[in-house]
Amino acid sequence: MSRITALSVVVAFSTCFCSKICPAEDTGLEFEFGATSIYQHNTRGGLSTHRRAGRFSGSYDLQLKADMQRLLGWDKSSLHVHAEGWWSKSAGIDGPSVGSVFGVNGDAMARNSMVVTELWYQRSLFDDSILVRFGKMDLTGGSIHAGIPVAFDGNCYANDETSQFLNSALVNNPTIPFPDYALGISALYTPVDNLYVSTGIVDAQNDARETGFATTFHGEDYFFYIVEAGVMSQLDSSKGPLPGAYRIGVWNDPQPKGHSDAARTWRDDTGLYLSCDQRFTKENNDPEDNQGLGAFFRYGYAESKRNDVNNFWSFGLQYQGLLEGRDDDVLGIGFAQGFFSDRAAVTYPQDYESVLEVYYNAHINESLSLSPGLQYIANPGGVSGVSDAVVLGLRAQITF
């Protein structure tokens, strides 16, 4: 079956599924389906512009959200199930063609099975000031507070590879060793509307394809710890408040690790990070309208003897509704740069890898968007003798 045919089957199935199975809102159940198809081509530089320089990749996901108060009478609680799958041979073009350390496709995955990546229960406590979540979770999925993504490493303008930037360095901070959909617990505390503190503890060794019980309860005692605090801001403007968020976090990973040139490993890897976003302009007075200009910034630090990338920063801009009559379209421009550890100079003779990405997300209708994009990768892989790469791509995102 061709990739185009396979995508058509998935789209047809999702339409049928949602129209026949999705229950009414008053049942307390909500289903969501999404599919992403991506084509990328390395047009210049990198490892090779001939060997697998162009590839299709794609993913699909199904989410179930259950209001446990409506279903079972459990006060202020909910259940979330998230399953993800990938098209066959969806590893992308990094390995054979580009050679980027970051990864030019944050949605790529070298497997074609469907996996339950998240299964967690959530409960609100103490007049909704504390939100507790436990189960198998994606720490980067985080929580929403005051309409803004918060913990962990959240960002309004650079946090979703299916609709925003594709390069992994512009999705999450690469200096943070987030575990792969692990069993654990997290808590979000919001003492006032514009302030929050969040913490998470999860199994550091988990494999997303497994339930996590084997490594959590029978493996080594390795748990990943992370704490984040944030302040919500609102700048004044003639057309209404301009929201923003300023987050700072620290983490600890007890697993033994070392940089690529190291002859030994060390435990207790630690680091810190910043993630900020702020809207600066607003096109009209409608509080529900997001047209206007926003900006983001990230920074990350990790110890050089335990990590190959020990310093990282990124920044960028997003404008929604730039073109007349295209109110839902989004233009994004982002830059990211990671600095390699001086201790790993044999593996990474170059000092850094950087990427400049530009995308335009065109809203076709309520279910479909198309995003052409361009990436320029300098010093791909941090190795000598590899020229800068230019990657062109097109992404189709379908949601129901």
XYZ file of C-alpha atoms in Angstrom:
400
model
C 0.000 0.000 0.000
C 1.410 3.423 -0.936
C 1.901 6.126 1.683
C -0.743 8.310 0.024
C -3.234 5.443 -0.011
C -2.432 4.608 3.606
C -3.040 8.212 4.632
C -6.353 8.242 2.749
C -7.454 5.105 4.580
C -6.529 6.641 7.928
C -8.407 9.859 7.137
C -11.499 7.941 5.995
C -11.387 5.752 9.092
C -11.006 8.756 11.395
C -13.999 10.506 9.827
C -16.134 7.383 10.267
C -14.803 6.801 13.781
C -15.573 10.299 14.993
C -19.005 10.523 13.413
C -20.211 7.155 14.703
C -18.382 6.456 17.958
C -17.553 9.803 19.580
C -20.249 10.247 22.228
C -22.030 13.432 23.187
C -20.285 15.811 25.558
C -22.650 15.088 28.440
C -21.396 11.497 28.660
C -18.071 12.698 30.059
C -16.037 11.090 27.258
C -14.104 12.946 24.588
C -12.238 11.361 21.660
C -9.633 13.094 19.502
C -7.831 11.800 16.422
C -4.906 13.335 14.550
C -2.626 12.322 11.692
C 0.567 13.991 10.484
C 2.300 13.281 7.177
C 5.685 14.867 6.406
C 7.988 14.931 3.405
C 11.511 16.331 3.826
C 14.364 16.576 1.337
C 17.989 17.497 1.981
C 18.752 19.722 -1.000
C 22.308 20.707 -0.087
C 25.160 19.690 2.219
C 24.988 17.311 5.147
C 26.211 13.742 4.791
C 24.635 13.146 1.384
C 22.138 14.723 -1.011
C 21.722 11.429 -2.901
C 21.456 8.595 -0.373
C 17.909 8.721 1.042
C 17.995 12.520 0.919
C 14.207 12.671 0.572
C 11.772 10.716 2.744
C 8.176 10.554 3.848
C 7.379 10.079 7.509
C 4.232 10.322 9.534
C 2.377 9.609 12.726
C -1.136 9.284 14.076
C -2.536 9.519 17.562
C -5.772 8.792 19.371
C -6.697 10.404 22.673
C -9.442 9.586 25.145
C -10.293 12.044 27.901
C -12.714 10.875 30.567
C -14.409 13.116 33.118
C -14.445 10.773 36.106
C -16.813 13.013 38.051
C -19.517 12.520 35.418
C -18.765 8.851 34.856
C -18.179 7.566 38.388
C -18.824 10.494 40.687
C -15.118 10.976 41.524
C -14.884 14.653 42.401
C -12.621 16.884 40.244
C -10.811 14.001 38.572
C -10.121 12.808 35.040
C -8.463 9.969 33.120
C -6.319 10.464 30.023
C -5.287 7.780 27.499
C -3.026 8.607 24.558
C -1.946 6.102 21.890
C 0.527 6.957 19.127
C 1.643 5.181 15.988
C 4.023 5.878 13.113
C 4.063 5.087 9.402
C 6.467 2.411 8.271
C 10.098 3.573 7.890
C 9.443 6.909 9.585
C 12.961 7.443 10.944
C 13.413 10.481 8.689
C 16.466 11.758 6.805
C 18.811 12.606 9.697
C 20.811 9.370 9.825
C 21.454 8.734 6.124
C 21.477 12.290 4.771
C 21.714 15.260 7.157
C 23.622 13.947 10.180
C 22.160 16.487 12.609
C 22.594 15.980 16.352
C 19.321 17.786 17.072
C 17.169 16.107 14.426
C 15.397 17.910 11.586
C 12.127 16.040 12.223
C 10.825 15.977 15.787
C 7.931 13.751 14.701
C 10.108 11.002 13.176
C 10.252 7.592 14.850
C 12.031 4.419 13.761
C 9.116 2.098 14.422
C 5.687 1.474 12.927
C 3.770 -0.010 15.827
C 1.046 1.678 17.856
C 1.998 2.355 21.473
C 0.054 3.581 24.491
C 2.374 6.436 25.387
C 0.255 7.977 28.147
C -2.180 6.580 30.686
C -2.656 8.764 33.733
C -5.194 9.818 36.343
C -5.504 13.420 37.499
C -7.128 14.921 40.599
C -7.633 18.539 41.651
C -7.275 19.305 45.375
C -7.593 22.176 47.874
C -9.917 24.468 45.914
C -8.126 23.636 42.667
C -4.801 25.064 43.885
C -3.063 21.671 43.530
C -3.291 19.340 40.552
C -1.856 15.828 41.042
C -1.227 13.442 38.152
C 0.121 9.882 38.272
C 0.576 7.068 35.775
C 2.481 6.722 32.509
C 3.099 10.257 31.313
C 4.911 12.586 28.954
C 6.548 15.225 31.143
C 6.827 17.595 28.181
C 3.067 17.321 27.660
C 2.699 19.243 30.870
C -0.277 21.162 32.116
C -2.176 24.291 31.125
C -2.509 27.196 33.570
C -4.331 30.424 32.668
C -4.471 29.202 29.065
C -0.676 28.848 28.814
C 1.417 25.628 28.701
C 3.497 25.393 31.860
C 5.461 22.476 33.300
C 7.661 21.124 31.995
C 9.659 23.161 29.449
C 6.373 24.373 27.955
C 6.198 27.185 25.429
C 3.358 28.853 23.525
C 5.282 29.238 20.274
C 7.798 26.373 20.164
C 6.406 23.171 21.663
C 4.555 21.116 19.027
C 6.218 19.368 16.084
C 2.862 18.669 14.421
C 1.854 22.334 14.038
C 4.836 24.548 14.920
C 8.581 24.021 14.353
C 9.738 20.600 13.125
C 13.376 20.676 14.263
C 13.656 18.936 17.644
C 15.781 21.773 19.061
C 12.796 24.101 18.576
C 10.311 21.716 20.209
C 12.000 21.023 23.552
C 15.289 21.870 25.233
C 17.843 19.199 24.162
C 19.895 19.575 27.364
C 17.043 18.061 29.423
C 17.143 14.217 29.368
C 13.376 13.699 29.566
C 12.539 9.984 30.082
C 10.593 8.232 27.351
C 6.922 8.231 28.508
C 7.590 6.938 31.997
C 5.653 5.878 35.077
C 5.652 8.535 37.750
C 3.845 11.347 39.500
C 3.702 15.114 39.054
C 2.079 17.974 40.935
C 1.212 21.538 39.946
C 0.695 24.149 42.682
C -0.889 27.515 41.827
C -1.088 29.666 44.987
C -2.214 32.696 42.918
C -3.334 33.156 39.321
C 0.006 34.412 37.986
C 2.383 32.043 39.786
C 2.956 28.285 39.783
C 5.403 25.671 41.050
C 5.509 22.155 39.624
C 7.495 19.013 40.296
C 7.727 15.582 38.702
C 9.314 12.240 39.589
C 9.379 9.504 36.948
C 11.245 6.309 36.100
C 14.479 7.348 34.360
C 14.956 4.039 32.500
C 11.548 3.577 30.928
C 10.982 2.407 27.350
C 7.822 3.895 25.798
C 6.967 0.511 24.262
C 6.691 -1.080 27.719
C 4.273 -0.555 30.599
C 7.137 0.635 32.785
C 6.493 -1.658 35.750
C 9.630 -3.755 35.157
C 12.083 -0.839 35.297
C 10.144 1.176 37.880
C 9.734 -1.547 40.494
C 12.302 -4.220 39.609
C 15.211 -2.392 37.958
C 17.776 0.002 39.382
C 16.543 2.769 41.682
C 16.894 5.496 39.057
C 14.254 8.227 39.105
C 14.325 11.468 37.147
C 13.464 14.555 39.228
C 12.408 17.938 37.882
C 11.149 21.149 39.508
C 9.850 24.199 37.645
C 8.515 27.586 38.734
C 6.882 30.185 36.546
C 5.361 33.643 36.483
C 2.529 34.669 34.150
C 2.673 38.211 32.840
C 0.200 40.498 31.089
C 1.494 43.531 29.241
C -0.976 46.357 28.701
C -2.014 47.387 25.203
C -4.781 49.441 23.600
C -6.395 46.228 22.290
C -6.249 44.179 25.461
C -3.745 42.318 27.652
C -0.740 40.600 26.067
C -0.048 37.312 27.914
C 3.369 35.823 28.586
C 5.087 33.213 30.736
C 8.577 33.034 32.261
C 9.666 29.604 33.469
C 12.806 28.351 35.241
C 13.555 24.743 36.140
C 16.169 22.351 37.495
C 16.478 18.590 37.023
C 18.468 15.573 38.211
C 19.076 12.250 36.459
C 20.874 9.684 38.687
C 21.773 7.281 35.852
C 25.518 6.808 35.196
C 26.503 8.674 32.041
C 29.416 10.401 30.364
C 30.227 12.428 27.275
C 31.090 10.555 24.057
C 34.870 10.641 24.605
C 34.716 9.638 28.272
C 36.323 6.417 29.475
C 34.090 6.308 32.547
C 30.649 7.423 33.714
C 29.341 9.546 36.568
C 26.044 9.484 38.414
C 23.723 12.367 39.295
C 23.573 14.445 36.152
C 22.055 17.873 36.891
C 21.068 20.926 34.892
C 18.899 24.008 34.675
C 16.763 25.638 32.001
C 14.675 28.673 31.067
C 11.647 28.844 28.782
C 9.930 32.166 28.096
C 7.259 33.420 25.725
C 5.526 36.760 25.377
C 2.952 38.242 23.026
C 3.856 41.774 21.898
C 1.070 42.874 19.557
C -2.644 42.206 19.131
C -4.639 42.977 15.988
C -8.070 43.540 17.561
C -10.006 43.774 20.822
C -11.480 40.254 20.709
C -10.093 38.371 23.762
C -10.505 35.044 21.918
C -8.536 36.182 18.850
C -4.827 35.261 18.774
C -3.760 37.352 15.790
C -0.544 39.239 16.420
C 3.167 38.894 17.141
C 4.741 36.745 19.850
C 8.310 35.776 20.743
C 10.040 32.975 22.650
C 13.408 32.226 24.258
C 14.981 29.106 25.751
C 18.261 28.365 27.537
C 19.664 25.126 28.901
C 22.767 24.062 30.819
C 24.050 20.556 31.593
C 27.369 19.360 33.004
C 30.086 18.965 30.362
C 31.616 15.740 31.688
C 28.264 13.937 31.553
C 26.776 15.406 28.358
C 27.774 16.075 24.765
C 25.691 19.277 24.553
C 26.236 21.319 27.698
C 24.947 24.753 26.641
C 21.951 25.583 24.483
C 19.849 28.571 23.537
C 17.052 29.342 21.109
C 14.775 32.227 20.226
C 12.186 33.086 17.618
C 9.046 34.868 16.506
C 5.516 33.817 15.603
C 2.900 35.897 13.808
C -0.684 34.727 13.418
C -2.836 36.374 10.751
C -0.012 38.120 8.896
C -1.802 38.008 5.526
C -5.124 39.715 4.875
C -8.002 37.230 5.030
C -5.807 34.469 6.525
C -6.578 35.005 10.218
C -5.676 31.467 11.340
C -2.432 31.098 9.386
C 0.820 31.164 11.369
C 4.334 32.221 10.334
C 7.192 31.038 12.540
C 10.912 31.893 12.473
C 13.270 30.263 14.968
C 16.997 29.880 15.668
C 18.636 27.319 17.960
C 22.263 26.623 18.845
C 23.813 23.900 20.961
C 27.442 23.981 22.134
C 29.374 20.730 22.411
C 31.351 19.831 25.507
C 35.072 20.644 25.264
C 35.694 17.212 26.782
C 34.118 15.522 23.735
C 36.336 17.269 21.177
C 37.315 14.013 19.453
C 33.720 13.092 18.631
C 32.668 16.711 18.050
C 35.610 18.727 16.681
C 33.274 21.613 15.832
C 32.161 23.819 18.717
C 28.450 23.897 17.936
C 25.504 22.917 15.763
C 22.906 25.537 14.927
C 19.648 25.636 12.995
C 17.498 28.327 11.441
C 13.937 27.245 10.643
C 11.084 29.056 8.896
C 7.583 27.584 8.483
C 4.170 28.796 7.367
C 1.185 26.885 8.745
C -1.737 27.436 6.354
C -5.170 26.725 7.842
C -7.167 25.017 5.061
C -10.264 24.139 7.101
C -11.188 23.041 10.618
C -9.564 19.630 10.096
C -6.624 20.248 7.742
C -3.530 22.449 7.742
C -0.498 22.467 5.421
C 2.935 23.706 6.502
C 5.806 24.245 4.049
C 9.118 24.780 5.829
C 12.832 25.408 5.385
C 15.733 24.551 7.687
C 19.369 25.648 7.470
C 21.654 23.486 9.632
C 25.180 24.752 10.319
C 27.875 22.246 11.367
C 25.511 19.242 11.223
C 26.697 16.600 13.669
C 29.519 18.830 14.908
C 32.011 16.975 12.712
C 34.636 18.276 10.289
C 34.278 17.944 6.525
C 30.462 18.099 6.473
C 29.011 21.200 4.829
C 25.969 23.090 6.055
C 22.665 21.486 5.073
C 19.480 22.947 3.601
C 16.294 20.929 4.189
C 12.941 21.647 2.548
C 9.737 20.059 3.774
C 5.959 19.940 3.654
C 3.746 18.819 6.546
C 0.049 17.938 6.456
C -1.819 17.828 9.764
C -5.330 16.376 10.068
C -7.325 16.584 13.301
C -10.832 15.535 14.335
